[in-house]
Coordinates of N, CA, C and O in Angstrom, one line a residue:
X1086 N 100.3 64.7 104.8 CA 100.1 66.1 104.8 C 101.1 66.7 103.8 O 102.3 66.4 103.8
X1087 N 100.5 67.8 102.8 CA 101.7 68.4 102.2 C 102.2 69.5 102.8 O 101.7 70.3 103.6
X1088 N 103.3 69.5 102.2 CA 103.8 71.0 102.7 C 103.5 72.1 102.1 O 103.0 71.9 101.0
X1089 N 103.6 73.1 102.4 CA 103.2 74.6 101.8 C 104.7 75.0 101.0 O 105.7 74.8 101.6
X1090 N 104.7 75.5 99.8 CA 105.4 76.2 99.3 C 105.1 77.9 100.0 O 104.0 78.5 100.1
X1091 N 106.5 78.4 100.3 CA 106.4 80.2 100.5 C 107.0 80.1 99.2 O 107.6 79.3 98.6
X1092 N 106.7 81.4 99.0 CA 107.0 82.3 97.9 C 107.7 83.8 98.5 O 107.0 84.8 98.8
X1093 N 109.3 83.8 98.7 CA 109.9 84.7 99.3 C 109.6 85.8 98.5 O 108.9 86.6 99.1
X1094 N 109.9 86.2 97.2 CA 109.4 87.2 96.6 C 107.9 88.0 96.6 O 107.7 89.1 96.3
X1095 N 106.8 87.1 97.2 CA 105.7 87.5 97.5 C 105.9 88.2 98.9 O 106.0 89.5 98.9
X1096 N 106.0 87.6 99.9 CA 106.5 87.7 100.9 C 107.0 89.2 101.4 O 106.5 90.0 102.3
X1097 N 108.4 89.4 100.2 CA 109.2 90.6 100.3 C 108.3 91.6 100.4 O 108.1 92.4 101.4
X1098 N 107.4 91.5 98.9 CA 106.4 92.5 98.8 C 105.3 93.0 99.4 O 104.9 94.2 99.4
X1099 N 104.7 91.7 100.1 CA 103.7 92.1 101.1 C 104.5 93.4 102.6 O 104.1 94.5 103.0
X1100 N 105.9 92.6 102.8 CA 106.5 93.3 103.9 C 106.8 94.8 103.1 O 106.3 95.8 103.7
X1101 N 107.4 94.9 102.0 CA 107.5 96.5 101.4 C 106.3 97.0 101.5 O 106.2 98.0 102.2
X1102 N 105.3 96.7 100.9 CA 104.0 97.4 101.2 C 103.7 97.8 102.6 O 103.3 98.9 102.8
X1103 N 103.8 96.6 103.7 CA 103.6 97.3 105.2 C 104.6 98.1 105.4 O 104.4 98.9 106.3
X1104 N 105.8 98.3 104.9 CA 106.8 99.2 105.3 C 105.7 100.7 104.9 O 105.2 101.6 105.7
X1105 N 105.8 100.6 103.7 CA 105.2 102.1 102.9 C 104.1 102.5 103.8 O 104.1 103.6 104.3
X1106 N 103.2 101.7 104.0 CA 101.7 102.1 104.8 C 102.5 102.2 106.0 O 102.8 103.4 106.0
X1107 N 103.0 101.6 107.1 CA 103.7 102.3 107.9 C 104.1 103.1 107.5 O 103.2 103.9 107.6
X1108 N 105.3 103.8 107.0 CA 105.7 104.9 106.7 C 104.7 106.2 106.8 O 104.5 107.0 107.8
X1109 N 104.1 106.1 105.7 CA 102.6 106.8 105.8 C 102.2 106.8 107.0 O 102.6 107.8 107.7
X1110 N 101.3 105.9 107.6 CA 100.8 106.3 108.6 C 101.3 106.9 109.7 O 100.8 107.9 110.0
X1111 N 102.6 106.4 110.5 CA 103.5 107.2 111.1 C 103.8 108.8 111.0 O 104.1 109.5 111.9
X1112 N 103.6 109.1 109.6 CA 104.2 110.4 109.4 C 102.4 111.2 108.8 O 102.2 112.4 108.8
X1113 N 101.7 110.3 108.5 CA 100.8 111.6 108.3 C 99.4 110.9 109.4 O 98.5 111.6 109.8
X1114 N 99.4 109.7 109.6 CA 98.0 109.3 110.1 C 98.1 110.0 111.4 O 97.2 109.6 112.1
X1115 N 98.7 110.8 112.0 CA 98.6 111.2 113.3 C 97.4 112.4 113.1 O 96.4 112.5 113.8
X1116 N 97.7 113.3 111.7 CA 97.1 113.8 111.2 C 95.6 113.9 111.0 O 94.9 114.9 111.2
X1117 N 95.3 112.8 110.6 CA 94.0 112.4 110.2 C 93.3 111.7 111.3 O 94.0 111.1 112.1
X1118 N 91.9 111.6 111.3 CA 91.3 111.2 112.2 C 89.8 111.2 112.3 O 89.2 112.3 112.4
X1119 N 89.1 109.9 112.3 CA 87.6 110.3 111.9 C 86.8 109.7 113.0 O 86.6 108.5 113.3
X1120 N 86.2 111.2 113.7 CA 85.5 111.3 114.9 C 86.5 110.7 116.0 O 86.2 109.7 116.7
X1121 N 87.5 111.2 116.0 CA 88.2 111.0 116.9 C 89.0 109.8 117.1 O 89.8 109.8 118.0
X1122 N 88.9 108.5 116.3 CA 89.5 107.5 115.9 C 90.4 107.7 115.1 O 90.1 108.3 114.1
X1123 N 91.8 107.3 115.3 CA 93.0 107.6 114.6 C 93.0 106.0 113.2 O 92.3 105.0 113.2
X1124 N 93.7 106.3 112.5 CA 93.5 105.2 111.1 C 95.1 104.2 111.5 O 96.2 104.6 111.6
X1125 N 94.5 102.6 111.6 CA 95.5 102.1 111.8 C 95.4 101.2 111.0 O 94.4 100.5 111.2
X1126 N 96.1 100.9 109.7 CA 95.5 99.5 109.0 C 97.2 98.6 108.9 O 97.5 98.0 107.9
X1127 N 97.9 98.8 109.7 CA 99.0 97.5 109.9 C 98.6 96.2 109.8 O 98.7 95.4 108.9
X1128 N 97.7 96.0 111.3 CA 96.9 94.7 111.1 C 96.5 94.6 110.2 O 96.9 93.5 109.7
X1129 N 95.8 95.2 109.4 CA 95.1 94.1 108.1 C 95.8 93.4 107.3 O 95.2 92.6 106.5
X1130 N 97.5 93.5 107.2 CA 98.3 92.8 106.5 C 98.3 91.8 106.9 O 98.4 90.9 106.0
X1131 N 98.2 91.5 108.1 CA 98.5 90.3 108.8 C 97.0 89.5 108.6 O 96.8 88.4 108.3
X1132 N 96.0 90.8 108.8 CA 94.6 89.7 108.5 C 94.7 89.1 106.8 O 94.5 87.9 106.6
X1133 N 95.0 89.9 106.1 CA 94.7 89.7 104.2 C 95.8 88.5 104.2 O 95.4 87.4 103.9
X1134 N 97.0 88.8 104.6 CA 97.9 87.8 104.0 C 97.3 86.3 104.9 O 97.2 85.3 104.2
X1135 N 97.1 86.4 106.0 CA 96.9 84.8 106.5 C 95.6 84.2 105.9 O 95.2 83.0 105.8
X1136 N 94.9 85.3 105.5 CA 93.0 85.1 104.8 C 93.5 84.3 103.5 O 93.4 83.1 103.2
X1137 N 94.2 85.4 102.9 CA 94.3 84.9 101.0 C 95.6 83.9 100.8 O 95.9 83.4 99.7
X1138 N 96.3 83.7 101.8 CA 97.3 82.9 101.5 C 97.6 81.5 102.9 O 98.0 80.4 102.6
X1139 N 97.4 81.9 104.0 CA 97.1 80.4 105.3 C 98.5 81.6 106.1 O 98.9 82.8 106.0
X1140 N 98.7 80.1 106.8 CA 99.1 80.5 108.3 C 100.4 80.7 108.3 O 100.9 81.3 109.3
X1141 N 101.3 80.3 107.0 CA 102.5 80.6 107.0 C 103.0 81.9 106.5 O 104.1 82.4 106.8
X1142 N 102.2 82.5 105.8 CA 102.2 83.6 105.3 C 101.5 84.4 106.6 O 102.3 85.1 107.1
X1143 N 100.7 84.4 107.1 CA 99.9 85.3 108.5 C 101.2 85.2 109.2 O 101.8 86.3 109.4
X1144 N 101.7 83.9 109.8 CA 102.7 83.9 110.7 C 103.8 85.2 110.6 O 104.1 86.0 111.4
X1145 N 104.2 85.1 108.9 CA 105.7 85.7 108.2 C 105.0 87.3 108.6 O 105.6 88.1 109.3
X1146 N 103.9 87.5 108.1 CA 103.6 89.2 108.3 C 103.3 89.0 109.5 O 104.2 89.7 110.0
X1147 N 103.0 88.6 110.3 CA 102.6 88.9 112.0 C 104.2 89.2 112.2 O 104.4 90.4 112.7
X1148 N 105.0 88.5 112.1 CA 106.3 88.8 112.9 C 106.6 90.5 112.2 O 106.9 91.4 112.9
X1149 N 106.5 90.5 110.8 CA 106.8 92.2 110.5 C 106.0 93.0 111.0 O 106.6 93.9 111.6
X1150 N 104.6 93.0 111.0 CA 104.0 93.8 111.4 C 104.1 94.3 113.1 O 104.1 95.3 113.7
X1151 N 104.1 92.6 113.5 CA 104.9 93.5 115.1 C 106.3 93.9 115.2 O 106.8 94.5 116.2
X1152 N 106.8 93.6 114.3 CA 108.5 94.5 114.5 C 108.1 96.0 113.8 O 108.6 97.0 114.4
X1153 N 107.4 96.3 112.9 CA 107.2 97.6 112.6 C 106.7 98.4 114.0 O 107.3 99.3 114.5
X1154 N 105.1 97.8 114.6 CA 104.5 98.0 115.9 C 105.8 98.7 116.8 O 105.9 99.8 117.1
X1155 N 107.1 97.2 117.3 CA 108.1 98.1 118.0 C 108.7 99.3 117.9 O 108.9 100.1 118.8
X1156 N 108.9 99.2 116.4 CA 110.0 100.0 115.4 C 108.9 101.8 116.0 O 109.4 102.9 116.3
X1157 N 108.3 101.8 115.9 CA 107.3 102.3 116.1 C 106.6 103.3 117.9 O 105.8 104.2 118.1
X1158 N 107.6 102.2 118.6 CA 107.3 102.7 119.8 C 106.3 102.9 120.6 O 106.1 103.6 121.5
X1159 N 105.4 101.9 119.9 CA 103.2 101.5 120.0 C 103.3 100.6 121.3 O 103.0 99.4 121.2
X1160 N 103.8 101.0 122.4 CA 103.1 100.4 123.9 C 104.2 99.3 124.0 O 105.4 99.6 124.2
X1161 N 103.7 98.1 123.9 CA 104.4 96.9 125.1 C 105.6 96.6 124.2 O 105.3 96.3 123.0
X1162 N 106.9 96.8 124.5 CA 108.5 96.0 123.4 C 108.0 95.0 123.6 O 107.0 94.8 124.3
X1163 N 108.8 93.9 122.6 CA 108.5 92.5 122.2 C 107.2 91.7 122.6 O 107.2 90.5 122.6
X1164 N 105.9 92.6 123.0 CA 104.2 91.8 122.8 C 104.1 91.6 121.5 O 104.1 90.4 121.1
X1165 N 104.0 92.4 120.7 CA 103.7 92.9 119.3 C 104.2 91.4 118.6 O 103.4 90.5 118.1
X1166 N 105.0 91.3 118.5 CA 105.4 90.3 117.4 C 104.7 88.8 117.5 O 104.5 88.0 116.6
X1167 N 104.6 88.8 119.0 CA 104.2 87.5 119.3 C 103.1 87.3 119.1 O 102.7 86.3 118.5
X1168 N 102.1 88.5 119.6 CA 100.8 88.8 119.3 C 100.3 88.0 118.0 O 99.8 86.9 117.9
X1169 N 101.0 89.4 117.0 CA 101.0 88.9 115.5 C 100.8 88.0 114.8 O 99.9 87.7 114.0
X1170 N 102.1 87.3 115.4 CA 102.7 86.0 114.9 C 101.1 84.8 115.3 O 100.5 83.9 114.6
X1171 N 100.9 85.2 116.5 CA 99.9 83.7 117.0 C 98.3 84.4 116.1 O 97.3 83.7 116.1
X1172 N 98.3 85.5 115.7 CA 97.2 85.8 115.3 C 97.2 85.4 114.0 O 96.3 84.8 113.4
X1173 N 98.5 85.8 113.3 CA 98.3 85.3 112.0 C 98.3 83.7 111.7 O 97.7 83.2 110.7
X1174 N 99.1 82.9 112.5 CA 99.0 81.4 112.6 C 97.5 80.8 112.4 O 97.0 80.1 111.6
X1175 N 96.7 81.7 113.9 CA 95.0 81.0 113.9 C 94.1 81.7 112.7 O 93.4 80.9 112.1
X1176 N 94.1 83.0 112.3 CA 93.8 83.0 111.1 C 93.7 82.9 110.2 O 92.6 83.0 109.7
X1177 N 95.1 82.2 109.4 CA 95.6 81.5 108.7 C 95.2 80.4 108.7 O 95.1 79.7 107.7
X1178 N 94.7 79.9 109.8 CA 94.1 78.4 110.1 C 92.6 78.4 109.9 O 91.9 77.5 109.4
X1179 N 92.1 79.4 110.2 CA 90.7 79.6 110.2 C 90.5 79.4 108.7 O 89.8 78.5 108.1
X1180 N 91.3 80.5 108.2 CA 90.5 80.2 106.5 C 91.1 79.4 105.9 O 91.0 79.7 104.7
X1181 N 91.8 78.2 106.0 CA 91.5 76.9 105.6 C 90.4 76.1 105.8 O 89.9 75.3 104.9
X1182 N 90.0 76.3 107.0 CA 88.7 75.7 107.2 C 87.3 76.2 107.4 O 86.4 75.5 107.1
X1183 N 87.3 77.4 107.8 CA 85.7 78.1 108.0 C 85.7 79.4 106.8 O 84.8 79.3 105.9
X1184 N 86.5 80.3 106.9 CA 86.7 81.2 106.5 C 86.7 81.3 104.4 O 87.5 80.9 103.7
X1185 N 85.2 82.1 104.0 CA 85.9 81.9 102.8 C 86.7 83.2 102.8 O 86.6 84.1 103.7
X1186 N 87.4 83.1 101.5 CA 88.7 84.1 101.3 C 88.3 85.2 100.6 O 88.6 85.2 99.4
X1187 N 87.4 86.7 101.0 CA 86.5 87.4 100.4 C 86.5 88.6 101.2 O 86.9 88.5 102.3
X1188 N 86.2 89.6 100.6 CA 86.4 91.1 101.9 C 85.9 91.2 102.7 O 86.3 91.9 103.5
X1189 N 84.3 90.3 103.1 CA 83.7 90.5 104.6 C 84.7 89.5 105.3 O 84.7 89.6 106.5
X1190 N 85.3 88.8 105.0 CA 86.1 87.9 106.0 C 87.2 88.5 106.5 O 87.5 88.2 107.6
X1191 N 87.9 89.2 105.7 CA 88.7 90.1 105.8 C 88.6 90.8 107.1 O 89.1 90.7 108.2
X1192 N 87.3 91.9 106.3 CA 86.7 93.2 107.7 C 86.4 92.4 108.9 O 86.5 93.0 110.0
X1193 N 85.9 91.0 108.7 CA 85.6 90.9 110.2 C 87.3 90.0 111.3 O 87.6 89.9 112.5
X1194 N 87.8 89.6 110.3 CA 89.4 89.1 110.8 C 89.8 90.5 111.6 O 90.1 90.5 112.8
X1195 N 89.9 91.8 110.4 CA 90.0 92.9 110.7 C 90.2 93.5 112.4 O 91.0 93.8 113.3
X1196 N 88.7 93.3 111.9 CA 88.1 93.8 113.3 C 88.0 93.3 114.8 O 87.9 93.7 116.0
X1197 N 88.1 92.0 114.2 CA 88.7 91.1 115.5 C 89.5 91.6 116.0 O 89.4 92.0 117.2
X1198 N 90.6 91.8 115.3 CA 92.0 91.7 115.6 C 92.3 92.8 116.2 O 93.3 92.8 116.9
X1199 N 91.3 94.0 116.1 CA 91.8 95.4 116.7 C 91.1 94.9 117.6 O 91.8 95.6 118.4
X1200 N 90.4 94.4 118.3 CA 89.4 94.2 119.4 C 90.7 93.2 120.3 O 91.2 93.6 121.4
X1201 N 91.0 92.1 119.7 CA 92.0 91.7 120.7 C 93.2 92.4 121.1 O 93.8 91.9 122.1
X1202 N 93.8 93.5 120.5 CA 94.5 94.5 120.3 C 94.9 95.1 121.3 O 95.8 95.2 122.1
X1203 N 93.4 95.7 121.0 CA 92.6 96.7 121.7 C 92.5 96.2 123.9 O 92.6 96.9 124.9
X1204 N 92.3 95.2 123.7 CA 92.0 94.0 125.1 C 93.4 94.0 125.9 O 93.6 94.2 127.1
X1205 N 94.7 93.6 124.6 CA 95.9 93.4 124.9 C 96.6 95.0 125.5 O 97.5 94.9 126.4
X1206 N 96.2 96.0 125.2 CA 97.2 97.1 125.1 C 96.6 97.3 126.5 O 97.4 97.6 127.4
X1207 N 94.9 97.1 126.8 CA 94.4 97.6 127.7 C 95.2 97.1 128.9 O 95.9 97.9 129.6
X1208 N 95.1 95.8 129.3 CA 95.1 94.9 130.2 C 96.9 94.7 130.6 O 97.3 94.5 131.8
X1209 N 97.6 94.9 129.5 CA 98.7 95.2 130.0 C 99.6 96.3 129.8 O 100.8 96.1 130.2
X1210 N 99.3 97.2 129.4 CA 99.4 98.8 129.8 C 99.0 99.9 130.3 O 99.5 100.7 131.0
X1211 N 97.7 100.0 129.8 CA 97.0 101.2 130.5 C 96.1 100.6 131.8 O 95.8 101.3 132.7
X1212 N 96.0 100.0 131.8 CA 95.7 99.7 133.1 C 96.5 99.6 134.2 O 96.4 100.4 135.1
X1213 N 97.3 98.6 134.1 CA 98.5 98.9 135.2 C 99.1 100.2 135.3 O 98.9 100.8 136.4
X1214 N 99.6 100.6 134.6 CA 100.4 101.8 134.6 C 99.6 103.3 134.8 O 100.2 104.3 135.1
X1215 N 98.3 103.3 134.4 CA 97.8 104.5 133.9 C 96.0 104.5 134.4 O 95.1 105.3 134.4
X1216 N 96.0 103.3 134.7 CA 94.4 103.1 135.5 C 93.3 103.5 134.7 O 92.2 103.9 135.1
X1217 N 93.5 103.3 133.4 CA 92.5 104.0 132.5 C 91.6 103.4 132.9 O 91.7 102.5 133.7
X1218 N 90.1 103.9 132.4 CA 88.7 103.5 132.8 C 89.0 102.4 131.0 O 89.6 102.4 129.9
X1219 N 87.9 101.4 132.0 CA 87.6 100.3 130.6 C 86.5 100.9 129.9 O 86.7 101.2 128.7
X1220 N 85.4 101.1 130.5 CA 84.6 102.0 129.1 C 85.3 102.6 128.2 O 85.4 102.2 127.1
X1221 N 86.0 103.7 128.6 CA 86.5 104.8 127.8 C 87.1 103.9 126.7 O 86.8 103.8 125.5
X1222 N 88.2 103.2 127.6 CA 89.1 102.4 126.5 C 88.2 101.3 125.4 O 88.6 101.4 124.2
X1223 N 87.5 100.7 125.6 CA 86.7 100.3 125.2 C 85.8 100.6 124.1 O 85.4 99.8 123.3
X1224 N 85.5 102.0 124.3 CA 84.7 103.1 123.2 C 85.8 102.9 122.3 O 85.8 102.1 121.4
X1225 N 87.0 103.7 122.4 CA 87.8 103.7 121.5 C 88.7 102.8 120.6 O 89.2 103.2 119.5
X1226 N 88.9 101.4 121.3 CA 88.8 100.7 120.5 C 88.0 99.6 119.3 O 88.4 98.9 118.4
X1227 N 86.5 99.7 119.8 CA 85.4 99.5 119.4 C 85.7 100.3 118.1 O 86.1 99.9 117.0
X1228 N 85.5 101.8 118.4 CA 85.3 102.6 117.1 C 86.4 102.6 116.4 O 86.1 102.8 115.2
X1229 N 87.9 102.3 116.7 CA 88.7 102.1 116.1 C 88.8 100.7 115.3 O 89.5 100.6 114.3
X1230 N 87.9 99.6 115.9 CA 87.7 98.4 115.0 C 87.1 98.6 113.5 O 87.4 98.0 112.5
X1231 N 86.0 99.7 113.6 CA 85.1 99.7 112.7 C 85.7 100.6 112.5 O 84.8 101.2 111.8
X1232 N 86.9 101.6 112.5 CA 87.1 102.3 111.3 C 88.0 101.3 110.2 O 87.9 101.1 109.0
X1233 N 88.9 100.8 111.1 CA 90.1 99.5 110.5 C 89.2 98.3 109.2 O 89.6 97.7 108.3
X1234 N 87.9 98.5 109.8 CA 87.4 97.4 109.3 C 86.6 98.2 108.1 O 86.5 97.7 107.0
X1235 N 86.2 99.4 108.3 CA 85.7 100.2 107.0 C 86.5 100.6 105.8 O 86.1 101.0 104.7
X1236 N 88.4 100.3 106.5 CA 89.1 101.3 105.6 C 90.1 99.7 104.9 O 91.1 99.6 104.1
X1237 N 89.7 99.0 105.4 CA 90.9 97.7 104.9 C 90.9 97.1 103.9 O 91.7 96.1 103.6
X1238 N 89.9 97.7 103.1 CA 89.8 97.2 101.6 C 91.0 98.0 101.1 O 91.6 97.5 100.2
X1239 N 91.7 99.5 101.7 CA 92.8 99.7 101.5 C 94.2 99.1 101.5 O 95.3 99.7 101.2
X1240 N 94.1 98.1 101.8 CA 95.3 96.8 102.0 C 94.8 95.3 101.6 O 95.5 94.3 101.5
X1241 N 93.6 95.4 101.5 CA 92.7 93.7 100.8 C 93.4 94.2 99.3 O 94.3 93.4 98.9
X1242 N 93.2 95.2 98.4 CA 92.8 95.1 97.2 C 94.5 95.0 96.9 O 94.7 94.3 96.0
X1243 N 95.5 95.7 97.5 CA 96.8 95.3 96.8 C 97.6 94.3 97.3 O 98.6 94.0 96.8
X1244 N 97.1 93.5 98.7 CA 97.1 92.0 99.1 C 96.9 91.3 98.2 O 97.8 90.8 97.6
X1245 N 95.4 91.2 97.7 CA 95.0 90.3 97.0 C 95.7 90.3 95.3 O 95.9 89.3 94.6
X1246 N 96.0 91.3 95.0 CA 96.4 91.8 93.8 C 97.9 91.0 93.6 O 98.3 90.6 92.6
X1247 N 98.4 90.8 94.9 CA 99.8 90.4 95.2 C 99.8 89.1 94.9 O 100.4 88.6 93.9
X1248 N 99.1 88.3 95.7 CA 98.7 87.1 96.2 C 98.1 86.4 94.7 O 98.6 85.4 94.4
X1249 N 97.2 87.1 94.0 CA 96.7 86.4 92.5 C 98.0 86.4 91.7 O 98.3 85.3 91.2
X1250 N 98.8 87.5 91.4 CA 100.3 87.2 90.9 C 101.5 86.4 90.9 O 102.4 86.3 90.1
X1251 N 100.9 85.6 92.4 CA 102.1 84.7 92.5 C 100.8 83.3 92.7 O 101.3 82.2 93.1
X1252 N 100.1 83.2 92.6 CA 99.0 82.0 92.4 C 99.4 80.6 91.5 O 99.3 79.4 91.7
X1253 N 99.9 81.7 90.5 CA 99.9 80.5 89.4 C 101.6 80.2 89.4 O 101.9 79.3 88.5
X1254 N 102.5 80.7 90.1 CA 104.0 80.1 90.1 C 104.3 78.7 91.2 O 105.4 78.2 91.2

C-alpha cells in the first residue's frame, strides 16, 4: 500500500477559505434565507476536499470544519468535529472507490451530509432537550439539504481550483 502525500500548504488554504465562508456566513448568512431555509455551506468543504482529494484530506477539513461548528456555538460542544472527521474519512473512501470526482457527486455527498447532520442535531438535541416534532425538523432539514446541495458549487469551484494547483507538485 502507498502512502498518501498531504500537501500542508493546500490544506492551509482549504482551512482559510472555510475560515472566510465561515466568517461570512456567521455574520451575514443569518440575514439571508431562501423560503425560510437558512444557507449553510461549511460542510461542503469537508464534502469537496474528501471528493477531489481522499480521506486524509476529508479527515484534516472535518476536524476544522467542526472546530469552526464549535467556534460557532451550532448545538452539541465536541460532536461536531468527530462527526466531521468520520464523515470526511468515509467520503474520502467512497471516492476512491464508487464515487467519480465531479459536481453531482459533490451535491449529493453534500446533501447527505446535511441529512446526517440534520438526524444528529435532531436526536441529540432537540429532541431531548426541546421535544421538537420530527416532521417539522425533518422539513427543514430536507430543505436545507437541497439548498446546501443547490449552492455548493460555491465551494466545489474554488476547492477544486485549489486542489488542480497543487496536483502536479
Amino acid at each position: 500500500m502507498q502512502r498518501e502525500q498531504v500537501s500542508i500548504p493546500k490544506n492551509l488554504l482549504y482551512i482559510l477559505l472555510a475560515v472566510v465562508y465561515f466568517a461570512l456566513q456567521s455574520s451575514w448568512g443569518r440575514y439571508f434565507s431562501v423560503r425560510g431555509f437558512h444557507i449553510d455551506l461549511l460542510p461542503c468543504f469537508v464534502a469537496a476536499a474528501a471528493l477531489l482529494d481522499g480521506p486524509v484530506e476529508g479527515v484534516i477539513m472535518g476536524v476544522a470544519v467542526g472546530v469552526l461548528y464549535d467556534l460557532g456555538f451550532v448545538g452539541i460542544d465536541g460532536v461536531y468535529p468527530i462527526f466531521f472527521l468520520l464523515f470526511g474519512f468515509i467520503a474520502g473512501s467512497l471516492s476512491r472507490l464508487t464515487l467519480s470526482r465531479n459536481y453531482v457527486s459533490m451535491m449529493m455527498l453534500s446533501a447527505g451530509e446535511m441529512i446526517l447532520i440534520g438526524l444528529l442535531r435532531y436526536f441529540c438535541y432537540l429532541l431531548p432537550m426541546h421535544g421538537a416534532s420530527f416532521g417539522l425538523v425533518m422539513q427543514q432539514v430536507f430543505g436545507g439539504a437541497v439548498l446546501t446541495a443547490a449552492l455548493s458549487f460555491l465551494v466545489y469551484a474554488p476547492v477544486k481550483k485549489i486542489s488542480k494547483k497543487f496536483e502536479s507538485r
